[in-house]
Amino acid sequence: MDIKVNVRETQGESYVVDLNGEIDVYTSPKVKDAIGDLIDKGHYNLVINLEKVRYIDSTGLGVLIGGLKRVREHGGTVNLVCTNPQIKKIFDITGLVKIFGIYDDEDAATKALV
């Protein structure tokens, strides 16, 4: 179990966090650190790309929710890119589809930040 995290800047002062692997109790600190670093540097509009995430547990969901809570304190938001039906189902079951913007591709998620 591992997670690869890649952070990159996109147009309009937003950042994309690409995640590849599994987000669980062992790997979520790495995701939390990446998101926290962006927020600490004053970047409050984030797209988190979950296209290559195979699994996410409650710890991973907590990290995403914590990030969203922190950016909202500064008027920002977090949009998710999610095409994996199993991951989407988790967001549906937990009701998180109501608090995150969930999109099928990065362009749509980035444009929705503005």
mmCIF file of N, CA, C and O in Angstrom, residues 3-109:
data_model
loop_
_atom_site.group_PDB
_atom_site.id
_atom_site.type_symbol
_atom_site.label_atom_id
_atom_site.label_comp_id
_atom_site.label_asym_id
_atom_site.label_seq_id
_atom_site.Cartn_x
_atom_site.Cartn_y
_atom_site.Cartn_z
ATOM 1 N N ILE A 3 1.000 5.586 -1.629
ATOM 2 C CA ILE A 3 0.335 6.681 -2.321
ATOM 3 C C ILE A 3 1.408 7.569 -2.926
ATOM 4 O O ILE A 3 2.434 7.824 -2.293
ATOM 5 N N LYS A 4 1.194 7.960 -4.154
ATOM 6 C CA LYS A 4 2.068 8.940 -4.786
ATOM 7 C C LYS A 4 1.304 10.248 -4.842
ATOM 8 O O LYS A 4 0.145 10.282 -5.258
ATOM 9 N N VAL A 5 1.956 11.313 -4.408
ATOM 10 C CA VAL A 5 1.330 12.628 -4.352
ATOM 11 C C VAL A 5 2.127 13.570 -5.233
ATOM 12 O O VAL A 5 3.348 13.680 -5.079
ATOM 13 N N ASN A 6 1.453 14.221 -6.150
ATOM 14 C CA ASN A 6 2.092 15.203 -7.017
ATOM 15 C C ASN A 6 1.273 16.492 -6.985
ATOM 16 O O ASN A 6 0.068 16.465 -7.220
ATOM 17 N N VAL A 7 1.938 17.588 -6.661
ATOM 18 C CA VAL A 7 1.257 18.883 -6.589
ATOM 19 C C VAL A 7 1.738 19.736 -7.744
ATOM 20 O O VAL A 7 2.942 19.819 -8.007
ATOM 21 N N ARG A 8 0.807 20.356 -8.450
ATOM 22 C CA ARG A 8 1.185 21.232 -9.557
ATOM 23 C C ARG A 8 0.221 22.410 -9.644
ATOM 24 O O ARG A 8 -0.954 22.301 -9.296
ATOM 25 N N GLU A 9 0.755 23.536 -10.141
ATOM 26 C CA GLU A 9 -0.052 24.742 -10.286
ATOM 27 C C GLU A 9 -0.791 24.696 -11.620
ATOM 28 O O GLU A 9 -0.270 24.191 -12.613
ATOM 29 N N THR A 10 -1.983 25.207 -11.624
ATOM 30 C CA THR A 10 -2.742 25.311 -12.873
ATOM 31 C C THR A 10 -3.077 26.772 -13.105
ATOM 32 O O THR A 10 -2.636 27.642 -12.363
ATOM 33 N N GLN A 11 -3.901 27.005 -14.085
ATOM 34 C CA GLN A 11 -4.289 28.378 -14.395
ATOM 35 C C GLN A 11 -5.137 28.974 -13.276
ATOM 36 O O GLN A 11 -5.817 28.257 -12.555
ATOM 37 N N GLY A 12 -5.058 30.260 -13.137
ATOM 38 C CA GLY A 12 -5.932 30.965 -12.209
ATOM 39 C C GLY A 12 -5.592 30.761 -10.746
ATOM 40 O O GLY A 12 -6.478 30.751 -9.909
ATOM 41 N N GLU A 13 -4.332 30.585 -10.419
ATOM 42 C CA GLU A 13 -3.880 30.479 -9.031
ATOM 43 C C GLU A 13 -4.464 29.291 -8.280
ATOM 44 O O GLU A 13 -4.614 29.320 -7.064
ATOM 45 N N SER A 14 -4.855 28.273 -8.977
ATOM 46 C CA SER A 14 -5.328 27.077 -8.303
ATOM 47 C C SER A 14 -4.264 25.983 -8.422
ATOM 48 O O SER A 14 -3.382 26.051 -9.279
ATOM 49 N N TYR A 15 -4.370 25.016 -7.561
ATOM 50 C CA TYR A 15 -3.407 23.919 -7.547
ATOM 51 C C TYR A 15 -4.131 22.586 -7.659
ATOM 52 O O TYR A 15 -5.253 22.435 -7.158
ATOM 53 N N VAL A 16 -3.460 21.646 -8.318
ATOM 54 C CA VAL A 16 -3.994 20.293 -8.456
ATOM 55 C C VAL A 16 -3.107 19.358 -7.649
ATOM 56 O O VAL A 16 -1.884 19.416 -7.738
ATOM 57 N N VAL A 17 -3.751 18.525 -6.854
ATOM 58 C CA VAL A 17 -3.045 17.486 -6.111
ATOM 59 C C VAL A 17 -3.422 16.154 -6.766
ATOM 60 O O VAL A 17 -4.560 15.711 -6.667
ATOM 61 N N ASP A 18 -2.463 15.560 -7.475
ATOM 62 C CA ASP A 18 -2.688 14.261 -8.113
ATOM 63 C C ASP A 18 -2.344 13.167 -7.127
ATOM 64 O O ASP A 18 -1.239 13.154 -6.567
ATOM 65 N N LEU A 19 -3.272 12.255 -6.924
ATOM 66 C CA LEU A 19 -3.039 11.144 -6.003
ATOM 67 C C LEU A 19 -3.100 9.840 -6.789
ATOM 68 O O LEU A 19 -3.968 9.660 -7.642
ATOM 69 N N ASN A 20 -2.180 8.936 -6.481
ATOM 70 C CA ASN A 20 -2.117 7.656 -7.183
ATOM 71 C C ASN A 20 -1.827 6.568 -6.157
ATOM 72 O O ASN A 20 -0.756 6.541 -5.569
ATOM 73 N N GLY A 21 -2.806 5.708 -5.921
ATOM 74 C CA GLY A 21 -2.601 4.611 -4.981
ATOM 75 C C GLY A 21 -3.786 4.453 -4.055
ATOM 76 O O GLY A 21 -4.932 4.621 -4.461
ATOM 77 N N GLU A 22 -3.496 4.133 -2.799
ATOM 78 C CA GLU A 22 -4.535 3.912 -1.808
ATOM 79 C C GLU A 22 -4.397 4.923 -0.681
ATOM 80 O O GLU A 22 -3.291 5.194 -0.217
ATOM 81 N N ILE A 23 -5.533 5.462 -0.246
ATOM 82 C CA ILE A 23 -5.521 6.426 0.856
ATOM 83 C C ILE A 23 -6.132 5.736 2.065
ATOM 84 O O ILE A 23 -7.342 5.496 2.104
ATOM 85 N N ASP A 24 -5.286 5.398 3.011
ATOM 86 C CA ASP A 24 -5.761 4.738 4.220
ATOM 87 C C ASP A 24 -5.028 5.303 5.431
ATOM 88 O O ASP A 24 -4.347 6.325 5.327
ATOM 89 N N VAL A 25 -5.161 4.644 6.548
ATOM 90 C CA VAL A 25 -4.573 5.155 7.783
ATOM 91 C C VAL A 25 -3.048 5.291 7.679
ATOM 92 O O VAL A 25 -2.458 6.150 8.326
ATOM 93 N N TYR A 26 -2.416 4.479 6.838
ATOM 94 C CA TYR A 26 -0.959 4.524 6.700
ATOM 95 C C TYR A 26 -0.490 5.604 5.716
ATOM 96 O O TYR A 26 0.584 6.168 5.895
ATOM 97 N N THR A 27 -1.270 5.850 4.684
ATOM 98 C CA THR A 27 -0.826 6.781 3.643
ATOM 99 C C THR A 27 -1.446 8.174 3.761
ATOM 100 O O THR A 27 -0.927 9.120 3.170
ATOM 101 N N SER A 28 -2.528 8.298 4.513
ATOM 102 C CA SER A 28 -3.216 9.590 4.570
ATOM 103 C C SER A 28 -2.365 10.724 5.158
ATOM 104 O O SER A 28 -2.565 11.882 4.754
ATOM 105 N N PRO A 29 -1.403 10.462 6.069
ATOM 106 C CA PRO A 29 -0.571 11.591 6.531
ATOM 107 C C PRO A 29 0.187 12.278 5.394
ATOM 108 O O PRO A 29 0.368 13.502 5.417
ATOM 109 N N LYS A 30 0.596 11.503 4.391
ATOM 110 C CA LYS A 30 1.305 12.087 3.247
ATOM 111 C C LYS A 30 0.367 13.018 2.456
ATOM 112 O O LYS A 30 0.766 14.098 2.018
ATOM 113 N N VAL A 31 -0.882 12.600 2.303
ATOM 114 C CA VAL A 31 -1.878 13.428 1.606
ATOM 115 C C VAL A 31 -2.182 14.672 2.439
ATOM 116 O O VAL A 31 -2.237 15.788 1.915
ATOM 117 N N LYS A 32 -2.348 14.471 3.732
ATOM 118 C CA LYS A 32 -2.645 15.593 4.633
ATOM 119 C C LYS A 32 -1.528 16.624 4.596
ATOM 120 O O LYS A 32 -1.787 17.833 4.560
ATOM 121 N N ASP A 33 -0.274 16.162 4.597
ATOM 122 C CA ASP A 33 0.860 17.081 4.543
ATOM 123 C C ASP A 33 0.870 17.894 3.248
ATOM 124 O O ASP A 33 1.137 19.097 3.267
ATOM 125 N N ALA A 34 0.592 17.242 2.116
ATOM 126 C CA ALA A 34 0.599 17.943 0.823
ATOM 127 C C ALA A 34 -0.474 19.025 0.788
ATOM 128 O O ALA A 34 -0.222 20.161 0.365
ATOM 129 N N ILE A 35 -1.675 18.670 1.250
ATOM 130 C CA ILE A 35 -2.781 19.638 1.256
ATOM 131 C C ILE A 35 -2.487 20.750 2.270
ATOM 132 O O ILE A 35 -2.675 21.936 1.986
ATOM 133 N N GLY A 36 -1.996 20.366 3.438
ATOM 134 C CA GLY A 36 -1.676 21.348 4.476
ATOM 135 C C GLY A 36 -0.600 22.332 4.044
ATOM 136 O O GLY A 36 -0.688 23.522 4.338
ATOM 137 N N ASP A 37 0.414 21.837 3.321
ATOM 138 C CA ASP A 37 1.471 22.730 2.832
ATOM 139 C C ASP A 37 0.912 23.782 1.886
ATOM 140 O O ASP A 37 1.295 24.955 1.954
ATOM 141 N N LEU A 38 0.015 23.361 0.995
ATOM 142 C CA LEU A 38 -0.586 24.329 0.057
ATOM 143 C C LEU A 38 -1.384 25.390 0.819
ATOM 144 O O LEU A 38 -1.276 26.579 0.522
ATOM 145 N N ILE A 39 -2.165 24.947 1.772
ATOM 146 C CA ILE A 39 -2.990 25.883 2.539
ATOM 147 C C ILE A 39 -2.099 26.822 3.361
ATOM 148 O O ILE A 39 -2.344 28.030 3.404
ATOM 149 N N ASP A 40 -1.054 26.272 3.955
ATOM 150 C CA ASP A 40 -0.127 27.107 4.732
ATOM 151 C C ASP A 40 0.551 28.168 3.874
ATOM 152 O O ASP A 40 0.915 29.238 4.360
ATOM 153 N N LYS A 41 0.706 27.873 2.572
ATOM 154 C CA LYS A 41 1.326 28.834 1.652
ATOM 155 C C LYS A 41 0.308 29.806 1.053
ATOM 156 O O LYS A 41 0.639 30.605 0.185
ATOM 157 N N GLY A 42 -0.953 29.704 1.498
ATOM 158 C CA GLY A 42 -1.969 30.646 1.056
ATOM 159 C C GLY A 42 -2.719 30.251 -0.196
ATOM 160 O O GLY A 42 -3.348 31.098 -0.842
ATOM 161 N N HIS A 43 -2.691 28.970 -0.551
ATOM 162 C CA HIS A 43 -3.427 28.488 -1.723
ATOM 163 C C HIS A 43 -4.719 27.821 -1.245
ATOM 164 O O HIS A 43 -4.675 26.773 -0.611
ATOM 165 N N TYR A 44 -5.841 28.463 -1.572
ATOM 166 C CA TYR A 44 -7.114 28.011 -1.013
ATOM 167 C C TYR A 44 -8.083 27.443 -2.049
ATOM 168 O O TYR A 44 -9.201 27.069 -1.690
ATOM 169 N N ASN A 45 -7.688 27.391 -3.300
ATOM 170 C CA ASN A 45 -8.529 26.772 -4.322
ATOM 171 C C ASN A 45 -7.800 25.561 -4.873
ATOM 172 O O ASN A 45 -6.815 25.686 -5.597
ATOM 173 N N LEU A 46 -8.290 24.394 -4.500
ATOM 174 C CA LEU A 46 -7.587 23.153 -4.794
ATOM 175 C C LEU A 46 -8.475 22.182 -5.568
ATOM 176 O O LEU A 46 -9.680 22.088 -5.333
ATOM 177 N N VAL A 47 -7.828 21.465 -6.472
ATOM 178 C CA VAL A 47 -8.461 20.325 -7.140
ATOM 179 C C VAL A 47 -7.673 19.096 -6.692
ATOM 180 O O VAL A 47 -6.451 19.062 -6.818
ATOM 181 N N ILE A 48 -8.380 18.142 -6.167
ATOM 182 C CA ILE A 48 -7.732 16.894 -5.765
ATOM 183 C C ILE A 48 -8.177 15.821 -6.743
ATOM 184 O O ILE A 48 -9.367 15.511 -6.855
ATOM 185 N N ASN A 49 -7.191 15.315 -7.474
ATOM 186 C CA ASN A 49 -7.471 14.354 -8.539
ATOM 187 C C ASN A 49 -7.395 12.937 -7.978
ATOM 188 O O ASN A 49 -6.321 12.441 -7.649
ATOM 189 N N LEU A 50 -8.551 12.292 -7.907
ATOM 190 C CA LEU A 50 -8.643 10.934 -7.358
ATOM 191 C C LEU A 50 -8.756 9.882 -8.460
ATOM 192 O O LEU A 50 -9.080 8.726 -8.172
ATOM 193 N N GLU A 51 -8.494 10.269 -9.711
ATOM 194 C CA GLU A 51 -8.677 9.329 -10.821
ATOM 195 C C GLU A 51 -7.866 8.044 -10.659
ATOM 196 O O GLU A 51 -8.297 6.987 -11.090
ATOM 197 N N LYS A 52 -6.689 8.141 -10.059
ATOM 198 C CA LYS A 52 -5.826 6.963 -9.926
ATOM 199 C C LYS A 52 -5.816 6.403 -8.504
ATOM 200 O O LYS A 52 -4.917 5.655 -8.136
ATOM 201 N N VAL A 53 -6.814 6.803 -7.729
ATOM 202 C CA VAL A 53 -6.942 6.250 -6.379
ATOM 203 C C VAL A 53 -7.789 4.983 -6.456
ATOM 204 O O VAL A 53 -8.894 4.985 -6.995
ATOM 205 N N ARG A 54 -7.241 3.893 -5.923
ATOM 206 C CA ARG A 54 -7.933 2.602 -5.995
ATOM 207 C C ARG A 54 -8.793 2.351 -4.761
ATOM 208 O O ARG A 54 -9.731 1.553 -4.790
ATOM 209 N N TYR A 55 -8.445 3.025 -3.652
ATOM 210 C CA TYR A 55 -9.136 2.750 -2.390
ATOM 211 C C TYR A 55 -9.015 3.971 -1.497
ATOM 212 O O TYR A 55 -7.980 4.635 -1.470
ATOM 213 N N ILE A 56 -10.068 4.282 -0.752
ATOM 214 C CA ILE A 56 -10.005 5.349 0.249
ATOM 215 C C ILE A 56 -10.824 4.898 1.449
ATOM 216 O O ILE A 56 -11.928 4.375 1.294
ATOM 217 N N ASP A 57 -10.258 5.062 2.646
ATOM 218 C CA ASP A 57 -10.999 4.686 3.850
ATOM 219 C C ASP A 57 -11.435 5.948 4.595
ATOM 220 O O ASP A 57 -11.269 7.069 4.110
ATOM 221 N N SER A 58 -11.983 5.745 5.786
ATOM 222 C CA SER A 58 -12.518 6.884 6.538
ATOM 223 C C SER A 58 -11.424 7.884 6.921
ATOM 224 O O SER A 58 -11.688 9.087 7.007
ATOM 225 N N THR A 59 -10.217 7.391 7.126
ATOM 226 C CA THR A 59 -9.115 8.314 7.435
ATOM 227 C C THR A 59 -8.848 9.234 6.259
ATOM 228 O O THR A 59 -8.654 10.438 6.426
ATOM 229 N N GLY A 60 -8.844 8.666 5.066
ATOM 230 C CA GLY A 60 -8.642 9.460 3.854
ATOM 231 C C GLY A 60 -9.761 10.469 3.650
ATOM 232 O O GLY A 60 -9.509 11.623 3.288
ATOM 233 N N LEU A 61 -11.000 10.032 3.891
ATOM 234 C CA LEU A 61 -12.129 10.961 3.777
ATOM 235 C C LEU A 61 -11.969 12.095 4.786
ATOM 236 O O LEU A 61 -12.242 13.258 4.474
ATOM 237 N N GLY A 62 -11.502 11.756 5.989
ATOM 238 C CA GLY A 62 -11.279 12.774 7.015
ATOM 239 C C GLY A 62 -10.238 13.805 6.597
ATOM 240 O O GLY A 62 -10.392 14.991 6.874
ATOM 241 N N VAL A 63 -9.206 13.348 5.921
ATOM 242 C CA VAL A 63 -8.168 14.271 5.434
ATOM 243 C C VAL A 63 -8.768 15.241 4.411
ATOM 244 O O VAL A 63 -8.505 16.446 4.452
ATOM 245 N N LEU A 64 -9.580 14.720 3.505
ATOM 246 C CA LEU A 64 -10.202 15.581 2.488
ATOM 247 C C LEU A 64 -11.152 16.583 3.144
ATOM 248 O O LEU A 64 -11.174 17.762 2.787
ATOM 249 N N ILE A 65 -11.929 16.112 4.093
ATOM 250 C CA ILE A 65 -12.870 16.999 4.794
ATOM 251 C C ILE A 65 -12.106 18.070 5.586
ATOM 252 O O ILE A 65 -12.485 19.245 5.577
ATOM 253 N N GLY A 66 -11.032 17.662 6.241
ATOM 254 C CA GLY A 66 -10.215 18.626 6.987
ATOM 255 C C GLY A 66 -9.631 19.697 6.082
ATOM 256 O O GLY A 66 -9.603 20.874 6.438
ATOM 257 N N GLY A 67 -9.178 19.285 4.908
ATOM 258 C CA GLY A 67 -8.648 20.248 3.934
ATOM 259 C C GLY A 67 -9.722 21.205 3.469
ATOM 260 O O GLY A 67 -9.497 22.420 3.378
ATOM 261 N N LEU A 68 -10.900 20.662 3.179
ATOM 262 C CA LEU A 68 -12.016 21.504 2.740
ATOM 263 C C LEU A 68 -12.392 22.514 3.820
ATOM 264 O O LEU A 68 -12.602 23.699 3.535
ATOM 265 N N LYS A 69 -12.436 22.053 5.052
ATOM 266 C CA LYS A 69 -12.786 22.946 6.163
ATOM 267 C C LYS A 69 -11.775 24.092 6.274
ATOM 268 O O LYS A 69 -12.160 25.252 6.445
ATOM 269 N N ARG A 70 -10.502 23.757 6.139
ATOM 270 C CA ARG A 70 -9.460 24.787 6.264
ATOM 271 C C ARG A 70 -9.525 25.810 5.127
ATOM 272 O O ARG A 70 -9.375 27.010 5.364
ATOM 273 N N VAL A 71 -9.738 25.368 3.885
ATOM 274 C CA VAL A 71 -9.772 26.346 2.778
ATOM 275 C C VAL A 71 -11.033 27.204 2.837
ATOM 276 O O VAL A 71 -11.011 28.369 2.455
ATOM 277 N N ARG A 72 -12.119 26.616 3.306
ATOM 278 C CA ARG A 72 -13.362 27.399 3.410
ATOM 279 C C ARG A 72 -13.241 28.536 4.418
ATOM 280 O O ARG A 72 -13.903 29.556 4.284
ATOM 281 N N GLU A 73 -12.403 28.340 5.415
ATOM 282 C CA GLU A 73 -12.164 29.421 6.387
ATOM 283 C C GLU A 73 -11.557 30.648 5.713
ATOM 284 O O GLU A 73 -11.617 31.751 6.235
ATOM 285 N N HIS A 74 -10.960 30.429 4.535
ATOM 286 C CA HIS A 74 -10.314 31.521 3.795
ATOM 287 C C HIS A 74 -11.059 31.833 2.497
ATOM 288 O O HIS A 74 -10.504 32.477 1.616
ATOM 289 N N GLY A 75 -12.286 31.355 2.376
ATOM 290 C CA GLY A 75 -13.085 31.632 1.189
ATOM 291 C C GLY A 75 -12.737 30.758 -0.003
ATOM 292 O O GLY A 75 -13.159 31.043 -1.119
ATOM 293 N N GLY A 76 -11.994 29.699 0.196
ATOM 294 C CA GLY A 76 -11.616 28.801 -0.897
ATOM 295 C C GLY A 76 -12.499 27.574 -0.949
ATOM 296 O O GLY A 76 -13.486 27.458 -0.219
ATOM 297 N N THR A 77 -12.114 26.656 -1.829
ATOM 298 C CA THR A 77 -12.866 25.414 -1.935
ATOM 299 C C THR A 77 -11.967 24.285 -2.445
ATOM 300 O O THR A 77 -10.866 24.529 -2.923
ATOM 301 N N VAL A 78 -12.463 23.079 -2.325
ATOM 302 C CA VAL A 78 -11.785 21.887 -2.836
ATOM 303 C C VAL A 78 -12.757 21.181 -3.773
ATOM 304 O O VAL A 78 -13.879 20.859 -3.376
ATOM 305 N N ASN A 79 -12.343 20.983 -5.003
ATOM 306 C CA ASN A 79 -13.112 20.170 -5.932
ATOM 307 C C ASN A 79 -12.369 18.871 -6.179
ATOM 308 O O ASN A 79 -11.137 18.840 -6.170
ATOM 309 N N LEU A 80 -13.119 17.828 -6.402
ATOM 310 C CA LEU A 80 -12.531 16.509 -6.604
ATOM 311 C C LEU A 80 -12.749 16.054 -8.038
ATOM 312 O O LEU A 80 -13.797 16.317 -8.629
ATOM 313 N N VAL A 81 -11.753 15.356 -8.581
ATOM 314 C CA VAL A 81 -11.911 14.666 -9.860
ATOM 315 C C VAL A 81 -12.000 13.188 -9.515
ATOM 316 O O VAL A 81 -11.079 12.628 -8.918
ATOM 317 N N CYS A 82 -13.125 12.589 -9.847
ATOM 318 C CA CYS A 82 -13.334 11.195 -9.466
ATOM 319 C C CYS A 82 -14.096 10.473 -10.562
ATOM 320 O O CYS A 82 -15.239 10.814 -10.853
ATOM 321 N N THR A 83 -13.455 9.479 -11.155
ATOM 322 C CA THR A 83 -14.108 8.684 -12.199
ATOM 323 C C THR A 83 -14.267 7.220 -11.793
ATOM 324 O O THR A 83 -14.966 6.477 -12.461
ATOM 325 N N ASN A 84 -13.612 6.827 -10.714
ATOM 326 C CA ASN A 84 -13.698 5.452 -10.246
ATOM 327 C C ASN A 84 -15.069 5.226 -9.588
ATOM 328 O O ASN A 84 -15.390 5.862 -8.586
ATOM 329 N N PRO A 85 -15.891 4.313 -10.142
ATOM 330 C CA PRO A 85 -17.242 4.104 -9.595
ATOM 331 C C PRO A 85 -17.249 3.683 -8.128
ATOM 332 O O PRO A 85 -18.144 4.070 -7.374
ATOM 333 N N GLN A 86 -16.243 2.913 -7.717
ATOM 334 C CA GLN A 86 -16.195 2.469 -6.318
ATOM 335 C C GLN A 86 -15.923 3.637 -5.378
ATOM 336 O O GLN A 86 -16.502 3.721 -4.298
ATOM 337 N N ILE A 87 -15.039 4.533 -5.792
ATOM 338 C CA ILE A 87 -14.740 5.706 -4.963
ATOM 339 C C ILE A 87 -15.947 6.650 -4.956
ATOM 340 O O ILE A 87 -16.330 7.172 -3.912
ATOM 341 N N LYS A 88 -16.551 6.830 -6.126
ATOM 342 C CA LYS A 88 -17.748 7.687 -6.199
ATOM 343 C C LYS A 88 -18.846 7.171 -5.278
ATOM 344 O O LYS A 88 -19.540 7.942 -4.622
ATOM 345 N N LYS A 89 -18.995 5.854 -5.236
ATOM 346 C CA LYS A 89 -20.029 5.243 -4.399
ATOM 347 C C LYS A 89 -19.809 5.583 -2.929
ATOM 348 O O LYS A 89 -20.759 5.835 -2.188
ATOM 349 N N ILE A 90 -18.547 5.603 -2.498
ATOM 350 C CA ILE A 90 -18.233 5.953 -1.110
ATOM 351 C C ILE A 90 -18.684 7.383 -0.813
ATOM 352 O O ILE A 90 -19.284 7.654 0.228
ATOM 353 N N PHE A 91 -18.441 8.288 -1.757
ATOM 354 C CA PHE A 91 -18.879 9.675 -1.554
ATOM 355 C C PHE A 91 -20.407 9.771 -1.550
ATOM 356 O O PHE A 91 -20.972 10.569 -0.804
ATOM 357 N N ASP A 92 -21.055 8.944 -2.359
ATOM 358 C CA ASP A 92 -22.529 8.926 -2.372
ATOM 359 C C ASP A 92 -23.083 8.421 -1.041
ATOM 360 O O ASP A 92 -23.960 9.037 -0.440
ATOM 361 N N ILE A 93 -22.559 7.283 -0.586
ATOM 362 C CA ILE A 93 -23.060 6.644 0.637
ATOM 363 C C ILE A 93 -22.861 7.541 1.850
ATOM 364 O O ILE A 93 -23.732 7.631 2.722
ATOM 365 N N THR A 94 -21.721 8.223 1.906
ATOM 366 C CA THR A 94 -21.413 9.066 3.063
ATOM 367 C C THR A 94 -22.057 10.447 2.986
ATOM 368 O O THR A 94 -21.994 11.216 3.943
ATOM 369 N N GLY A 95 -22.661 10.765 1.849
ATOM 370 C CA GLY A 95 -23.283 12.075 1.694
ATOM 371 C C GLY A 95 -22.294 13.187 1.381
ATOM 372 O O GLY A 95 -22.662 14.364 1.343
ATOM 373 N N LEU A 96 -21.041 12.824 1.153
ATOM 374 C CA LEU A 96 -20.025 13.842 0.881
ATOM 375 C C LEU A 96 -20.194 14.474 -0.498
ATOM 376 O O LEU A 96 -19.557 15.488 -0.782
ATOM 377 N N VAL A 97 -21.035 13.894 -1.329
ATOM 378 C CA VAL A 97 -21.307 14.515 -2.632
ATOM 379 C C VAL A 97 -21.977 15.875 -2.455
ATOM 380 O O VAL A 97 -21.944 16.699 -3.359
ATOM 381 N N LYS A 98 -22.545 16.075 -1.264
ATOM 382 C CA LYS A 98 -23.231 17.347 -1.005
ATOM 383 C C LYS A 98 -22.272 18.456 -0.587
ATOM 384 O O LYS A 98 -22.627 19.632 -0.657
ATOM 385 N N ILE A 99 -21.088 18.102 -0.117
ATOM 386 C CA ILE A 99 -20.171 19.160 0.324
ATOM 387 C C ILE A 99 -18.976 19.362 -0.611
ATOM 388 O O ILE A 99 -18.371 20.414 -0.602
ATOM 389 N N PHE A 100 -18.640 18.338 -1.393
ATOM 390 C CA PHE A 100 -17.555 18.475 -2.367
ATOM 391 C C PHE A 100 -18.139 18.662 -3.755
ATOM 392 O O PHE A 100 -19.163 18.058 -4.089
ATOM 393 N N GLY A 101 -17.470 19.451 -4.562
ATOM 394 C CA GLY A 101 -17.768 19.454 -5.984
ATOM 395 C C GLY A 101 -17.028 18.265 -6.580
ATOM 396 O O GLY A 101 -15.814 18.182 -6.448
ATOM 397 N N ILE A 102 -17.740 17.347 -7.194
ATOM 398 C CA ILE A 102 -17.121 16.151 -7.762
ATOM 399 C C ILE A 102 -17.318 16.179 -9.272
ATOM 400 O O ILE A 102 -18.454 16.272 -9.749
ATOM 401 N N TYR A 103 -16.207 16.080 -10.003
ATOM 402 C CA TYR A 103 -16.229 16.241 -11.461
ATOM 403 C C TYR A 103 -15.557 15.049 -12.139
ATOM 404 O O TYR A 103 -14.754 14.350 -11.528
ATOM 405 N N ASP A 104 -15.889 14.888 -13.427
ATOM 406 C CA ASP A 104 -15.341 13.766 -14.193
ATOM 407 C C ASP A 104 -13.975 14.061 -14.786
ATOM 408 O O ASP A 104 -13.275 13.148 -15.205
ATOM 409 N N ASP A 105 -13.612 15.340 -14.897
ATOM 410 C CA ASP A 105 -12.283 15.654 -15.425
ATOM 411 C C ASP A 105 -11.727 16.920 -14.772
ATOM 412 O O ASP A 105 -12.466 17.702 -14.162
ATOM 413 N N GLU A 106 -10.423 17.082 -14.939
ATOM 414 C CA GLU A 106 -9.720 18.171 -14.273
ATOM 415 C C GLU A 106 -10.150 19.542 -14.788
ATOM 416 O O GLU A 106 -10.256 20.492 -14.006
ATOM 417 N N ASP A 107 -10.396 19.657 -16.087
ATOM 418 C CA ASP A 107 -10.808 20.950 -16.643
ATOM 419 C C ASP A 107 -12.089 21.449 -15.986
ATOM 420 O O ASP A 107 -12.176 22.613 -15.580
ATOM 421 N N ALA A 108 -13.076 20.579 -15.883
ATOM 422 C CA ALA A 108 -14.354 20.972 -15.277
ATOM 423 C C ALA A 108 -14.165 21.332 -13.806
ATOM 424 O O ALA A 108 -14.738 22.320 -13.327
ATOM 425 N N ALA A 109 -13.353 20.561 -13.098
ATOM 426 C CA ALA A 109 -13.116 20.830 -11.671
ATOM 427 C C ALA A 109 -12.395 22.156 -11.473
ATOM 428 O O ALA A 109 -12.709 22.916 -10.560
#
